[in-house]
Short mmCIF file of C-alpha atoms in Angstrom, two decimals:
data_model
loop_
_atom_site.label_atom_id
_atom_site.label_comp_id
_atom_site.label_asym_id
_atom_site.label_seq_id
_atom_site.Cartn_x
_atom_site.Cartn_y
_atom_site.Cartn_z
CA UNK A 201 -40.23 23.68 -52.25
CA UNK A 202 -41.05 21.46 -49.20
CA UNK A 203 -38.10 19.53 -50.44
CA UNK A 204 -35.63 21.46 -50.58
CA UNK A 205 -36.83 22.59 -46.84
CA UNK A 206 -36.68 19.23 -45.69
CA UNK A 207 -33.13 18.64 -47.05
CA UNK A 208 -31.90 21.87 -45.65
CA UNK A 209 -33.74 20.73 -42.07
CA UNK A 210 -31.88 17.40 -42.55
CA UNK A 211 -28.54 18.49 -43.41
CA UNK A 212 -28.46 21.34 -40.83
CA UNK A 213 -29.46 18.58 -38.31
CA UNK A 214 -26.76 15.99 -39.47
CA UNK A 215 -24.30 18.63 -39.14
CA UNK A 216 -24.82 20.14 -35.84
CA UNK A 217 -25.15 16.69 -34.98
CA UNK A 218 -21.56 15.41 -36.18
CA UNK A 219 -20.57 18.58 -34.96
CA UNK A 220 -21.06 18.19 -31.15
CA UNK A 221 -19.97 15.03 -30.94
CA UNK A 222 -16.24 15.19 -30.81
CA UNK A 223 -15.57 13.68 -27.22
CA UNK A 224 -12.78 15.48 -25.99
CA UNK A 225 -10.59 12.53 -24.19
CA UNK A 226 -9.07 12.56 -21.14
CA UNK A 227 -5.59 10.90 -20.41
CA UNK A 228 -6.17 8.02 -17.59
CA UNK A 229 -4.28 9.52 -14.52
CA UNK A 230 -1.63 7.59 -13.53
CA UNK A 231 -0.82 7.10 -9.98
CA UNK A 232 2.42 5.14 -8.28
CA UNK A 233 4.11 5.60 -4.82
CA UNK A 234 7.82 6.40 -4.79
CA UNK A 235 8.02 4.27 -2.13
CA UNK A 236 8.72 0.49 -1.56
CA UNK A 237 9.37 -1.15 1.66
CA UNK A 238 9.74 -0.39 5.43
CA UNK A 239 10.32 3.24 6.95
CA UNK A 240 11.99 3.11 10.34
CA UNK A 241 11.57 5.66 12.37
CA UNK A 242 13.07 6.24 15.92
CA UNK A 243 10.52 5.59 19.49
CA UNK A 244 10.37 9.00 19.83
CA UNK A 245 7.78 11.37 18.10
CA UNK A 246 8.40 11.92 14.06
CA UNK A 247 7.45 12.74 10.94
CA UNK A 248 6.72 10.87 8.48
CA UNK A 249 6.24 11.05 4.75
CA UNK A 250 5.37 8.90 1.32
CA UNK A 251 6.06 10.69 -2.01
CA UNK A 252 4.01 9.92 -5.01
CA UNK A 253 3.66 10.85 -8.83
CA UNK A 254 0.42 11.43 -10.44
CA UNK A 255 0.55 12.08 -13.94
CA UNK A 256 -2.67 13.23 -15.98
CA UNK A 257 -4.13 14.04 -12.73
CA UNK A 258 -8.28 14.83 -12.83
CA UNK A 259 -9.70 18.18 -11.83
CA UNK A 260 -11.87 16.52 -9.41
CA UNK A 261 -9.67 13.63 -8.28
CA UNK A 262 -7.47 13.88 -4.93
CA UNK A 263 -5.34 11.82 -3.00
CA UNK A 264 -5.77 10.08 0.24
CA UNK A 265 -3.38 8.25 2.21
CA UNK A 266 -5.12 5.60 5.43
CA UNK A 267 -3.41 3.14 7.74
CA UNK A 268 -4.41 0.19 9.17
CA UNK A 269 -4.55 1.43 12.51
CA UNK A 270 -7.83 1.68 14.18
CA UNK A 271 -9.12 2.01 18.05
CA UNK A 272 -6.66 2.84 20.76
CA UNK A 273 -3.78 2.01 18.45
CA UNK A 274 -3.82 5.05 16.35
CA UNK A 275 -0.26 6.54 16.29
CA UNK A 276 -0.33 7.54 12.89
CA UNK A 277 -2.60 10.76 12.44
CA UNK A 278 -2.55 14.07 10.63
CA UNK A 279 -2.00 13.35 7.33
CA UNK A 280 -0.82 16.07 5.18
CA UNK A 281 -1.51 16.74 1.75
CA UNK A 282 -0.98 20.08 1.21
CA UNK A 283 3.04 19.67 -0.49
CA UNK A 284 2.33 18.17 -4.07
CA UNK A 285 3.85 14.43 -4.45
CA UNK A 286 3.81 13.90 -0.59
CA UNK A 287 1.96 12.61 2.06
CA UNK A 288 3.02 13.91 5.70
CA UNK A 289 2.13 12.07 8.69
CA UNK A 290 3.07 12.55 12.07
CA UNK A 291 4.00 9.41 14.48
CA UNK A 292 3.54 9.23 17.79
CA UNK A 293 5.79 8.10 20.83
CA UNK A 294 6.74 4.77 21.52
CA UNK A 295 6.71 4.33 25.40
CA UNK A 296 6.60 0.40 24.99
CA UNK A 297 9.73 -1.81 24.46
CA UNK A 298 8.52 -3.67 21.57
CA UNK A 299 8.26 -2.73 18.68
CA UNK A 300 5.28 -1.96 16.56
CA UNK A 301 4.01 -1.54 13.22
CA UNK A 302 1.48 -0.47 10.45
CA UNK A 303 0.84 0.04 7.05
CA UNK A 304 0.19 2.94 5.56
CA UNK A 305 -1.57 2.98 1.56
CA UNK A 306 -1.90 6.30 -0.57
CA UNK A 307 -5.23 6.05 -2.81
CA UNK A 308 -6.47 8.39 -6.10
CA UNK A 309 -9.95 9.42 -5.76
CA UNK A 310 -11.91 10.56 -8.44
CA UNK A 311 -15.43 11.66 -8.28
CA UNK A 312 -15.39 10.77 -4.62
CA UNK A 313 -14.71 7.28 -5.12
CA UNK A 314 -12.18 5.19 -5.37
CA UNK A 315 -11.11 4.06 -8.88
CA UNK A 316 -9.53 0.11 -8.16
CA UNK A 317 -7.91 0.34 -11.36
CA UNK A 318 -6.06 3.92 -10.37
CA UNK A 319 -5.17 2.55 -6.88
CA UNK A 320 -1.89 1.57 -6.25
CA UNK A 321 -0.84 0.25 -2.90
CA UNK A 322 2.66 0.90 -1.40
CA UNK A 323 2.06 -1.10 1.53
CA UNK A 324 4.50 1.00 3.18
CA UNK A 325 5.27 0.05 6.54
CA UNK A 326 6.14 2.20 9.36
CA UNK A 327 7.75 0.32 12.57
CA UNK A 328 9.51 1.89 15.20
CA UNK A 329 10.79 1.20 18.77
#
């Protein structure tokens, strides 16, 4: 009798086993800019945007666009993210003759960090008068 026990013990464990370990898997998201080169934009205040496709995109992933801009120079702030496929910025006024520029990189987060094989940079550059 103990035998039988002990087979039924050992099969019911080999099944529920088996059984709960079927890895559901998730597509890799994909994530590209539509964007390649410059964006001009006039001296005066603008808008700006970068559109981008993300296929298979994680529950808990998000994108995040940055420039390169840091101290006193920032004329690139409020990034937008609230349109799917675009990143909104605005740009400030140029009151200097020459002309100046930036680059501005959308990122795919997931789990709150950034995945270097999911990041894609556009190295899109902003310059204005």
């Amino acid at each position: 009798m103990k035998r039988f026990t002990l087979f039924g013990a050992v099969l019911t464990a080999a099944v529920a086993v088996l059984a709960g370990c079927n890895p559901v898997e998730n597509p890799t998201p994909k994530f590209s800019s539509g964007m390649d080169g410059d964006l001009r934009v006039p001296a005066g205040e603008s808008k700006g945007e970068i559109n981008y496709v993300l296929e298979n995109a994680a529950e808990d992933g998000f994108v995040e666009a940055k420039s390169n801009l840091d101290g006193e120079e920032i004329w690139i702030t409020d990034f937008d993210y609230s349109q799917d496929g675009t990143v909104a910025f605005n740009i400030a006024a140029n009151g200097e003759e020459q002309e100046r520029e930036a680059v501005v990189n959308p990122h795919l987060f997931i789990f709150g960090w950034k995945r270097p094989e999911l990041r894609r940079k556009s190295d899109t550059g902003c310059k204005g008068r």
